[in-house]
CSV table of C-alpha atoms and ligand atoms in Angstrom, one decimal:
chain,number,residue,atom,x,y,z
A,19,MET,CA,23.7,-7.4,5.1
A,20,SER,CA,22.8,-9.8,2.4
A,21,PHE,CA,22.0,-9.0,-1.3
A,22,ARG,CA,20.7,-11.9,-3.0
A,23,SER,CA,21.8,-10.6,-6.6
A,24,ASN,CA,21.5,-13.3,-8.6
A,25,GLU,CA,17.9,-14.2,-7.1
A,26,SER,CA,15.5,-13.8,-10.2
A,27,LEU,CA,12.6,-11.2,-10.6
A,28,LEU,CA,9.9,-13.6,-9.1
A,29,ALA,CA,11.8,-15.9,-6.8
A,30,GLY,CA,10.8,-15.9,-3.1
A,31,THR,CA,7.3,-14.3,-3.8
A,32,THR,CA,5.0,-16.8,-2.6
A,33,ARG,CA,5.8,-16.2,1.0
A,34,ILE,CA,4.4,-12.8,0.4
A,35,LEU,CA,1.3,-13.5,-1.6
A,36,TYR,CA,-1.1,-12.9,1.2
A,37,LYS,CA,0.2,-9.6,2.4
A,38,MET,CA,-2.8,-7.4,1.1
A,39,CYS,CA,-0.7,-4.3,0.4
A,40,LEU,CA,1.7,-5.8,-2.1
A,41,ALA,CA,1.7,-6.1,-5.7
A,42,VAL,CA,3.6,-8.8,-7.1
A,43,PRO,CA,4.7,-9.8,-10.4
A,44,ALA,CA,3.8,-12.9,-12.6
A,45,LYS,CA,3.7,-14.1,-16.1
A,46,VAL,CA,0.4,-14.7,-17.8
A,47,ILE,CA,0.3,-18.3,-19.2
A,48,GLU,CA,-3.1,-18.8,-20.0
A,49,LYS,CA,-6.1,-16.4,-20.7
A,50,VAL,CA,-9.7,-17.2,-21.0
A,51,GLY,CA,-12.4,-14.2,-20.8
A,52,ASN,CA,-11.4,-12.0,-17.8
A,53,MET,CA,-9.3,-14.6,-16.1
A,54,ALA,CA,-5.9,-15.7,-16.6
A,55,LYS,CA,-3.7,-18.4,-15.3
A,56,VAL,CA,-0.6,-16.5,-13.8
A,57,ASP,CA,2.7,-18.0,-12.9
A,58,PHE,CA,4.7,-16.2,-9.9
A,59,GLY,CA,8.0,-17.7,-10.7
A,60,ASP,CA,8.4,-20.8,-8.6
A,61,ASN,CA,5.6,-23.0,-10.2
A,62,THR,CA,2.9,-21.1,-8.0
A,63,LEU,CA,0.2,-20.9,-10.3
A,64,ARG,CA,-2.7,-18.7,-9.4
A,65,GLU,CA,-6.0,-17.7,-11.4
A,66,VAL,CA,-6.4,-13.9,-11.4
A,67,ASP,CA,-8.7,-11.5,-12.7
A,68,VAL,CA,-7.1,-9.5,-15.5
A,69,SER,CA,-10.4,-7.0,-16.3
A,70,LEU,CA,-8.5,-3.9,-15.1
A,71,VAL,CA,-5.5,-4.3,-17.7
A,72,ASP,CA,-5.1,-5.3,-21.8
A,73,VAL,CA,-2.9,-8.4,-21.3
A,74,SER,CA,-1.8,-11.0,-23.6
A,75,ILE,CA,-0.2,-14.3,-22.9
A,76,GLY,CA,3.7,-14.0,-21.8
A,77,GLN,CA,3.6,-10.6,-20.6
A,78,TYR,CA,4.1,-9.7,-17.0
A,79,VAL,CA,1.3,-8.4,-14.8
A,80,LEU,CA,1.3,-6.8,-11.2
A,81,VAL,CA,-0.9,-8.9,-9.3
A,82,HIS,CA,-2.5,-7.4,-6.1
A,83,ALA,CA,-5.1,-9.5,-4.0
A,84,GLY,CA,-6.1,-11.7,-7.3
A,85,TYR,CA,-6.4,-8.7,-9.6
A,86,ALA,CA,-4.1,-7.6,-12.2
A,87,ILE,CA,-3.7,-4.1,-11.7
A,88,GLN,CA,-0.8,-3.3,-14.3
A,89,VAL,CA,1.1,-4.9,-17.2
A,90,LEU,CA,4.6,-4.5,-16.6
A,91,ASN,CA,6.6,-2.6,-19.3
A,92,GLU,CA,9.8,-4.4,-20.2
A,93,ASP,CA,11.1,-1.6,-22.3
A,94,GLU,CA,10.7,0.8,-19.6
A,95,ALA,CA,12.3,-1.4,-17.4
A,96,LEU,CA,15.6,-1.6,-19.6
A,97,LYS,CA,15.3,2.1,-19.9
A,98,THR,CA,15.6,2.8,-16.1
A,99,ILE,CA,18.6,0.6,-16.0
A,100,GLU,CA,20.2,2.7,-18.9
A,101,LEU,CA,19.0,5.8,-17.2
A,102,LEU,CA,20.8,4.4,-13.7
A,103,SER,CA,24.2,3.6,-15.7
A,104,GLU,CA,24.0,7.1,-17.0
A,105,MET,CA,23.4,8.6,-13.6
A,106,LEU,CA,26.5,6.4,-12.3
A,107,SER,CA,28.8,7.6,-14.8
A,108,GLU,CA,27.9,11.4,-14.5
B,18,MET,CA,12.4,-10.2,-17.1
B,19,SER,CA,15.2,-11.8,-15.3
B,20,PHE,CA,17.3,-8.9,-15.9
B,21,LEU,CA,15.4,-7.2,-13.4
B,22,LYS,CA,17.7,-8.8,-10.8
B,23,GLU,CA,19.7,-5.6,-11.4
B,24,PHE,CA,17.4,-4.1,-9.0
B,25,LYS,CA,19.1,-5.9,-6.1
B,26,ASN,CA,22.6,-5.4,-7.4
B,27,ARG,CA,24.7,-4.9,-4.5
B,28,GLU,CA,27.5,-2.9,-6.4
B,29,LEU,CA,24.8,-0.6,-7.8
B,30,VAL,CA,23.5,0.0,-4.5
B,31,GLU,CA,27.1,0.8,-3.4
B,32,ALA,CA,27.5,3.3,-6.4
B,33,LEU,CA,24.1,4.9,-5.5
B,34,VAL,CA,25.0,5.3,-1.8
B,35,ARG,CA,28.5,7.0,-3.2
B,36,LYS,CA,26.4,9.2,-5.7
B,37,ILE,CA,24.1,10.6,-2.7
B,38,LYS,CA,27.1,11.0,-0.5
B,39,ASN,CA,28.5,13.5,-3.1
B,40,ILE,CA,25.5,15.7,-3.2
B,41,HIS,CA,26.1,19.0,-1.3
B,42,LEU,CA,23.1,19.8,0.8
B,43,LYS,CA,22.8,23.3,2.5
B,44,LYS,CA,20.6,21.7,5.5
B,45,PRO,CA,19.6,18.4,6.3
B,46,ILE,CA,16.6,16.9,5.0
B,47,LYS,CA,13.8,14.7,5.3
B,48,ILE,CA,12.5,12.4,2.7
B,49,CYS,CA,9.2,11.1,3.3
B,50,HIS,CA,7.7,7.6,1.7
B,51,VAL,CA,4.0,6.4,2.3
B,52,CYS,CA,4.1,2.7,1.7
B,53,GLY,CA,4.7,-0.2,4.0
B,54,THR,CA,6.4,-2.2,1.5
B,55,HIS,CA,9.0,1.2,1.0
B,56,GLU,CA,9.4,0.8,4.7
B,57,TRP,CA,10.2,-2.9,4.5
B,58,THR,CA,12.9,-2.5,1.7
B,59,ILE,CA,14.5,0.4,3.6
B,60,VAL,CA,14.4,-1.8,7.0
B,61,HIS,CA,15.1,-5.1,5.4
B,62,TYR,CA,18.3,-3.9,3.6
B,63,GLY,CA,19.5,-1.5,6.0
B,64,LEU,CA,19.1,1.5,4.0
B,65,ARG,CA,19.0,4.1,6.4
B,66,THR,CA,22.4,3.0,7.6
B,67,LEU,CA,23.7,3.3,4.5
B,68,LEU,CA,22.6,7.1,4.3
B,69,PRO,CA,24.7,10.1,5.4
B,70,ASP,CA,23.2,11.5,8.6
B,71,ASN,CA,22.0,14.6,6.7
B,72,ILE,CA,19.3,12.9,4.8
B,73,GLU,CA,16.3,11.3,6.9
B,74,LEU,CA,14.0,9.1,5.8
B,75,ILE,CA,10.6,8.9,7.3
B,76,ALA,CA,7.6,7.0,7.1
B,77,GLY,CA,4.3,8.2,6.3
B,78,PRO,CA,0.7,7.0,6.7
B,79,GLY,CA,1.4,4.1,4.1
B,80,CYS,CA,-0.1,1.1,6.0
B,81,PRO,CA,-4.2,0.6,5.1
B,82,VAL,CA,-4.8,-1.3,8.1
B,83,CYS,CA,-3.1,1.2,10.4
B,84,ILE,CA,-5.2,4.0,9.4
B,85,THR,CA,-8.4,2.4,9.3
B,86,PRO,CA,-10.7,3.6,11.9
B,87,ALA,CA,-11.1,1.8,15.1
B,88,LEU,CA,-14.8,2.5,14.7
B,89,ASP,CA,-15.1,0.5,11.3
B,90,ILE,CA,-13.1,-2.4,12.8
B,91,ASP,CA,-15.6,-2.1,16.0
B,92,GLN,CA,-18.6,-2.2,13.5
B,93,ALA,CA,-17.2,-5.2,11.5
B,94,ALA,CA,-16.9,-7.1,14.6
B,95,GLU,CA,-20.4,-6.2,15.7
B,96,LEU,CA,-21.8,-7.6,12.6
B,97,ALA,CA,-20.0,-10.7,12.8
B,98,LEU,CA,-21.3,-11.0,16.6
B,99,GLU,CA,-24.7,-10.7,14.9
B,100,GLY,CA,-24.5,-13.6,13.0
B,101,LYS,CA,-23.2,-12.1,9.6
B,102,THR,CA,-20.1,-13.5,7.6
B,103,VAL,CA,-17.7,-10.7,7.6
B,104,ALA,CA,-15.2,-11.6,5.2
B,105,VAL,CA,-11.5,-9.8,5.5
B,106,PHE,CA,-7.9,-9.7,4.3
B,107,GLY,CA,-5.6,-12.1,6.6
B,108,ASP,CA,-4.0,-9.0,7.5
B,109,VAL,CA,-7.0,-7.2,8.6
B,110,SER,CA,-8.3,-10.2,10.5
B,111,ARG,CA,-5.7,-9.1,13.5
B,112,SER,CA,-7.1,-5.5,13.7
B,113,ILE,CA,-8.1,-4.2,16.9
B,114,GLY,CA,-10.7,-1.3,17.2
B,115,VAL,CA,-11.6,0.1,20.8
B,116,LYS,CA,-14.2,-2.3,21.6
B,117,HIS,CA,-13.5,-5.5,19.9
B,118,SER,CA,-10.6,-7.1,18.2
B,119,LEU,CA,-11.5,-9.2,15.0
B,120,GLU,CA,-9.3,-12.2,16.1
B,121,ALA,CA,-11.2,-12.3,19.6
B,122,VAL,CA,-14.6,-11.9,17.9
B,123,ARG,CA,-13.6,-14.9,15.6
B,124,SER,CA,-12.7,-17.0,19.0
B,125,GLU,CA,-15.9,-16.2,20.4
B,126,GLY,CA,-17.6,-17.6,17.5
B,127,GLY,CA,-18.2,-14.4,15.3
B,128,ASP,CA,-18.0,-15.4,11.7
B,129,VAL,CA,-14.7,-13.8,10.6
B,130,LYS,CA,-13.9,-15.2,7.3
B,131,ILE,CA,-10.1,-14.7,5.8
B,132,VAL,CA,-10.1,-14.1,2.0
B,133,TYR,CA,-7.5,-13.8,-0.3
B,134,SER,CA,-9.6,-11.5,-2.5
B,135,ILE,CA,-13.0,-9.8,-2.8
B,136,LEU,CA,-14.3,-12.6,-5.2
B,137,ASP,CA,-13.9,-15.0,-2.5
B,138,ALA,CA,-16.4,-13.3,-0.2
B,139,LEU,CA,-18.7,-13.2,-3.2
B,140,ARG,CA,-18.7,-16.8,-3.5
B,141,MET,CA,-19.4,-17.5,0.0
B,142,ALA,CA,-22.5,-14.9,-0.6
B,143,GLU,CA,-23.7,-16.7,-4.0
B,144,SER,CA,-23.1,-20.3,-2.3
B,145,ASP,CA,-25.6,-19.5,0.7
B,146,GLN,CA,-28.3,-16.9,-0.1
B,147,ASN,CA,-29.6,-17.0,3.3
B,148,ARG,CA,-26.1,-15.9,4.8
B,149,GLU,CA,-25.6,-12.1,5.0
B,150,VAL,CA,-22.1,-11.7,3.8
B,151,VAL,CA,-20.1,-8.4,4.4
B,152,PHE,CA,-16.7,-7.7,2.8
B,153,PHE,CA,-14.6,-5.5,5.0
B,154,ALA,CA,-13.0,-3.5,2.2
B,155,VAL,CA,-9.8,-1.8,3.3
B,156,GLY,CA,-7.0,-0.5,1.3
B,157,PHE,CA,-5.9,2.2,-0.8
B,158,GLU,CA,-6.8,3.0,-4.6
B,159,THR,CA,-4.6,-0.3,-5.3
B,160,THR,CA,-7.4,-2.5,-3.9
B,161,ALA,CA,-10.4,-0.5,-4.6
B,162,PRO,CA,-10.9,-1.1,-8.0
B,163,ALA,CA,-11.3,-4.7,-7.8
B,164,THR,CA,-14.2,-4.1,-5.0
B,165,ALA,CA,-15.8,-1.3,-7.6
B,166,LEU,CA,-15.4,-4.2,-10.2
B,167,HIS,CA,-17.6,-6.4,-8.4
B,168,ILE,CA,-20.1,-3.7,-7.2
B,169,LEU,CA,-20.6,-3.1,-10.9
B,170,ARG,CA,-21.4,-6.8,-11.8
B,171,THR,CA,-24.4,-6.5,-9.5
B,172,PRO,CA,-23.7,-9.0,-6.4
B,173,PRO,CA,-26.2,-11.1,-4.9
B,174,LYS,CA,-28.6,-8.9,-2.4
B,175,ASN,CA,-27.0,-10.5,0.9
B,176,PHE,CA,-23.8,-9.3,0.0
B,177,SER,CA,-22.4,-5.8,1.2
B,178,ILE,CA,-19.5,-3.8,1.9
B,179,LEU,CA,-18.2,-1.8,4.7
B,180,SER,CA,-15.7,0.7,2.8
B,181,SER,CA,-12.7,1.8,4.5
B,182,HIS,CA,-10.9,2.7,1.2
B,183,ARG,CA,-8.7,5.4,1.2
B,184,TYR,CA,-7.1,7.6,-1.6
B,185,VAL,CA,-3.3,8.7,-1.2
B,186,PRO,CA,-2.6,11.7,-2.9
B,187,PRO,CA,-5.1,14.2,-1.3
B,188,ALA,CA,-4.1,12.6,1.9
B,189,VAL,CA,-0.3,13.4,1.8
B,190,ILE,CA,-1.1,17.0,0.1
B,191,ALA,CA,-3.3,17.7,3.0
B,192,LEU,CA,-1.0,16.7,5.7
B,193,TYR,CA,1.7,18.2,4.0
B,194,SER,CA,0.2,21.7,3.5
B,195,ARG,CA,-1.5,21.4,7.2
B,196,GLY,CA,2.5,21.3,8.6
B,197,LYS,CA,1.5,17.8,9.8
B,198,LEU,CA,3.7,15.7,7.6
B,199,GLU,CA,7.2,17.6,7.4
B,200,MET,CA,9.3,16.7,4.3
B,201,ASP,CA,11.7,17.9,1.7
B,202,GLY,CA,10.6,15.2,-0.9
B,203,VAL,CA,8.4,12.4,-1.0
B,204,ILE,CA,8.7,9.1,-2.7
B,205,ALA,CA,5.4,8.2,-4.3
B,206,PRO,CA,4.1,4.6,-3.6
B,207,GLY,CA,4.7,2.7,-6.6
B,208,HIS,CA,1.6,0.4,-6.7
B,209,ALA,CA,-0.9,3.0,-5.5
B,210,THR,CA,0.5,5.4,-8.1
B,211,THR,CA,0.4,2.5,-10.7
B,212,ILE,CA,-3.3,3.2,-10.3
B,213,SER,CA,-3.9,7.0,-9.3
B,214,GLY,CA,-0.9,8.2,-12.0
B,215,LEU,CA,1.6,10.2,-11.0
B,216,LYS,CA,-0.2,13.6,-12.2
B,217,ALA,CA,-2.3,12.9,-8.9
B,218,TYR,CA,1.0,14.2,-7.1
B,219,GLU,CA,1.5,17.4,-9.2
B,220,PRO,CA,0.2,19.7,-6.8
B,221,LEU,CA,3.0,18.7,-4.1
B,222,ALA,CA,5.6,19.9,-6.9
B,223,LYS,CA,3.7,22.9,-8.5
B,224,GLU,CA,2.0,24.4,-5.5
B,225,TYR,CA,4.2,23.6,-2.6
B,226,GLY,CA,7.7,23.0,-4.0
B,227,ILE,CA,8.3,19.4,-2.9
B,228,PRO,CA,9.8,17.3,-5.6
B,229,VAL,CA,8.0,13.9,-6.1
B,230,VAL,CA,9.4,10.5,-7.6
B,231,ALA,CA,7.6,7.4,-7.9
B,232,SER,CA,9.4,4.4,-6.7
B,233,GLY,CA,9.8,0.7,-7.4
B,234,PHE,CA,10.3,-1.6,-4.4
B,235,GLU,CA,13.8,-3.2,-4.8
B,236,PRO,CA,16.8,-1.5,-2.9
B,237,VAL,CA,18.1,0.0,-6.2
B,238,ASP,CA,14.7,1.5,-7.0
B,239,VAL,CA,14.6,3.0,-3.5
B,240,LEU,CA,18.0,4.4,-3.4
B,241,MET,CA,17.7,5.7,-7.3
B,242,SER,CA,14.7,7.5,-6.2
B,243,ILE,CA,16.4,8.8,-3.1
B,244,PHE,CA,19.0,10.2,-5.5
B,245,MET,CA,16.6,11.7,-7.5
B,246,LEU,CA,15.1,13.4,-4.8
B,247,VAL,CA,18.0,14.7,-3.2
B,248,LYS,CA,19.5,16.0,-6.5
B,249,GLN,CA,16.5,18.2,-7.1
B,250,ILE,CA,16.4,19.4,-3.3
B,251,SER,CA,20.0,20.4,-3.7
B,252,GLU,CA,19.5,22.2,-6.8
B,253,GLY,CA,16.3,24.0,-5.7
B,254,ARG,CA,14.1,22.1,-8.2
B,255,ALA,CA,10.5,20.5,-7.6
B,256,GLU,CA,9.5,17.8,-10.3
B,257,VAL,CA,7.5,15.0,-10.3
B,258,LEU,CA,9.9,12.2,-11.8
B,259,ASN,CA,9.1,8.3,-12.5
B,260,GLN,CA,11.7,6.0,-11.5
B,261,TYR,CA,9.1,3.2,-11.4
B,262,SER,CA,8.1,3.4,-15.0
B,263,ARG,CA,7.9,-0.1,-15.8
B,264,SER,CA,4.7,0.0,-13.9
B,265,VAL,CA,3.8,3.8,-13.2
B,266,THR,CA,2.6,6.1,-16.0
B,267,TRP,CA,1.6,9.8,-15.6
B,268,GLU,CA,-2.2,9.1,-16.2
B,269,GLY,CA,-2.2,5.8,-14.3
B,270,ASN,CA,-4.4,3.1,-14.7
B,271,VAL,CA,-7.1,4.9,-16.5
B,272,ARG,CA,-9.5,1.9,-16.6
B,273,ALA,CA,-9.2,1.0,-13.0
B,274,MET,CA,-9.6,4.8,-11.9
B,275,GLN,CA,-12.8,4.9,-14.1
B,276,THR,CA,-14.0,1.8,-12.5
B,277,ILE,CA,-13.3,3.2,-8.9
B,278,ASN,CA,-15.3,6.5,-10.1
B,279,HIS,CA,-18.4,4.7,-11.5
B,280,VAL,CA,-18.9,3.1,-8.1
B,281,PHE,CA,-17.4,5.4,-5.4
B,282,LYS,CA,-17.3,9.3,-4.7
B,283,LEU,CA,-14.7,10.9,-2.7
B,284,THR,CA,-15.6,11.9,0.6
B,285,ASP,CA,-13.9,13.6,3.9
B,286,ALA,CA,-12.5,10.4,5.7
B,287,HIS,CA,-11.1,9.6,9.1
B,288,TRP,CA,-7.5,8.3,9.2
B,289,ARG,CA,-6.9,6.5,12.7
B,290,GLY,CA,-4.9,8.7,15.0
B,291,ILE,CA,-4.7,11.2,12.3
B,292,GLY,CA,-8.1,12.8,11.9
B,293,THR,CA,-10.3,13.4,9.0
B,294,ILE,CA,-8.8,14.5,5.6
B,295,GLU,CA,-10.8,16.0,2.9
B,296,SER,CA,-11.7,13.8,-0.1
B,297,SER,CA,-9.4,11.1,1.0
B,298,GLY,CA,-12.1,8.2,1.3
B,299,PHE,CA,-14.0,6.3,-1.1
B,300,ILE,CA,-17.9,5.6,-0.3
B,301,LEU,CA,-20.5,4.0,-2.2
B,302,LYS,CA,-22.3,6.3,-4.6
B,303,GLU,CA,-26.2,6.7,-3.9
B,304,GLU,CA,-27.2,4.2,-6.4
B,305,PHE,CA,-25.1,1.3,-5.0
B,306,LYS,CA,-26.3,2.0,-1.4
B,307,ASP,CA,-28.0,-1.2,-1.0
B,308,TYR,CA,-24.4,-2.5,-1.1
B,309,ASP,CA,-23.1,-0.2,1.6
B,310,ALA,CA,-23.1,-2.3,4.9
B,311,LYS,CA,-23.6,1.0,6.8
B,312,TYR,CA,-26.5,1.8,5.0
B,313,LYS,CA,-28.1,-1.8,5.2
B,314,TYR,CA,-27.5,-2.3,8.8
B,315,GLY,CA,-28.3,1.2,10.0
B,316,LEU,CA,-24.7,1.5,11.6
B,317,LYS,CA,-24.3,4.6,13.8
B,318,ASP,CA,-21.2,6.5,13.6
B,319,VAL,CA,-19.9,7.5,16.9
B,320,ASP,CA,-17.2,9.7,17.8
B,321,TYR,CA,-14.4,7.9,19.8
B,322,ALA,CA,-12.7,10.5,22.5
B,323,ASN,CA,-9.6,8.1,21.8
B,324,GLU,CA,-9.1,5.5,19.4
B,325,MET,CA,-5.8,4.6,20.4
B,326,HIS,CA,-4.9,2.3,23.1
B,327,ALA,CA,-3.1,3.9,26.3
B,328,GLY,CA,0.2,4.6,25.4
B,329,CYS,CA,0.4,3.8,21.8
B,330,ARG,CA,2.1,6.4,19.8
B,331,CYS,CA,1.2,5.1,16.0
B,332,ALA,CA,-0.3,8.5,15.3
B,333,GLU,CA,3.2,10.1,15.7
B,334,ILE,CA,5.0,6.9,13.9
B,335,MET,CA,2.4,7.5,11.0
B,336,LEU,CA,3.4,10.9,10.7
B,337,GLY,CA,7.1,10.2,11.0
B,338,ARG,CA,7.4,12.4,14.1
B,339,ILE,CA,9.0,9.4,16.0
B,340,LYS,CA,10.5,6.1,15.4
B,341,PRO,CA,8.9,2.8,17.1
B,342,THR,CA,11.9,2.7,19.2
B,343,GLN,CA,10.9,6.0,20.9
B,344,CYS,CA,7.5,4.5,21.8
B,345,PRO,CA,8.0,3.2,25.6
B,346,LEU,CA,5.8,0.3,25.0
B,347,TYR,CA,7.9,-1.1,21.8
B,348,MET,CA,9.0,-4.9,22.2
B,349,LYS,CA,8.3,-4.4,26.1
B,350,VAL,CA,4.4,-4.4,26.0
B,351,CYS,CA,3.8,-4.2,22.7
B,352,LYS,CA,5.3,-7.0,20.3
B,353,PRO,CA,4.3,-8.5,17.1
B,354,ASN,CA,2.8,-11.8,18.9
B,355,LYS,CA,1.0,-9.2,21.6
B,356,PRO,CA,0.4,-6.1,19.4
B,357,ILE,CA,-1.2,-3.3,21.3
B,358,GLY,CA,-1.4,-0.5,18.3
B,359,PRO,CA,-2.2,-0.9,14.9
B,360,CYS,CA,1.4,-0.4,13.8
B,361,MET,CA,2.3,-3.3,15.2
B,362,VAL,CA,-0.5,-5.3,13.9
B,363,SER,CA,-0.4,-5.0,10.7
B,364,ILE,CA,2.4,-6.5,8.5
B,365,GLU,CA,2.7,-3.1,6.9
B,366,GLY,CA,3.1,-1.4,9.9
B,367,THR,CA,6.1,0.4,10.9
B,368,CYS,CA,6.4,-1.0,14.3
B,369,ARG,CA,5.9,-4.7,13.0
B,370,ILE,CA,8.5,-4.0,10.4
B,371,TRP,CA,10.8,-2.7,12.9
B,372,ALA,CA,10.0,-5.4,15.2
B,373,THR,CA,10.1,-8.4,12.7
B,374,HIS,CA,13.8,-7.2,11.9
B,375,MET,CA,14.9,-7.1,15.6
B,376,VAL,CA,15.7,-3.6,15.5
B,377,PRO,CA,16.1,-3.1,19.1
B,378,SER,CA,13.9,-1.0,21.4
C,404,SF4,S1,5.2,-0.2,19.6
C,404,SF4,FE1,3.0,-0.6,19.9
C,404,SF4,S2,2.0,0.9,21.1
C,404,SF4,FE2,4.0,1.7,20.4
C,404,SF4,S3,3.5,2.7,18.6
C,404,SF4,FE3,3.9,0.9,17.8
C,404,SF4,S4,2.2,-0.2,17.7
C,404,SF4,FE4,1.7,1.7,18.9
């Protein structure tokens, strides 16, 4: 089994961009009206529609079939890691 | 957010597995997930082999291409054969109905175009007003908001949709309550639940005593969710918990759900191989019916006596009753490059995921 433990959040996502069911995280680098330019991490830039979320430049969104469906919450991600370490130390 | 690499961390995986093994269970349990991407993570990282024998992970009906009725696929194919442009997601283009396969129709000259999003389909309609463009709208609540968004923006008259959009929570609840899907706990699909909100799964815990955990898609996410479920089961609790709080909230993406509800209404809908499930399908509301391809082109609904190909056991696979390796056709007659059933056609299908990971028959 291979665990790519030092892989960054975004690496390797482009190969799965066309999987319809999947949502992939990307960083918003530009925003004009309903559209934003996002970076999937390995210099794969795409235009996505951000009408369904309130997002600012620099935040991460989940992109599904060309639409941002959520703004990822960094604080919550950290809390999950904390919760996990609590669970493991119990 | 590079710290998210923690969610793939091997030590954390091992520690979680030890914690899960230490929980005392009175009897063997089944944990069900309803998302092709969860199945991918489970198979790709070999999570089933890490878990003790008394915890079985089953894959429920979590692949939107797999559950799209054969009738809808045939209707899309026939529209393409009649000269309409049928725009589909790449994964959908390989769908096989009873009478037609979209790929075959395409090679016969039917105009089946692969698109990345509904926007590409709209652009085709806008660029040539004489061309009738039909977007084959397949997908769960994750995909439906984008469709709804564009219907609200008044597309051109030569554009319509064939909606096979489905809503996951009522389907899981109905399948469990009817005894079709057997489980002791459920992993809620992280991305669909991002839209619907965790509250949509509350009846499972409250009325049926089934614990629910919304999960992310990395191996640590999935194992942490399994731990959160197994612990509840061992203690006789049934709560709705959120492991994927970086994306999922209790209310969900309210704007996306409102957009869906503006345009669509829920109707009893057919899930391929599984049957009709109450209030589980999105159809366009009356005021948008001119954009409904079924209405616009007078498509007739017919009942197929059997919408599965002879010998294909996808229906049982999608209800977690058998494993792909228990299908006699798996990897013998039915392979990724020559699929028989929808579960081998779609990249989110359980048979396909197992096959591409070389799980031997
Ligand atoms: S292996 Fe093929 S025929 Fe068998 S259940 Fe899966 S998709 Fe159907």
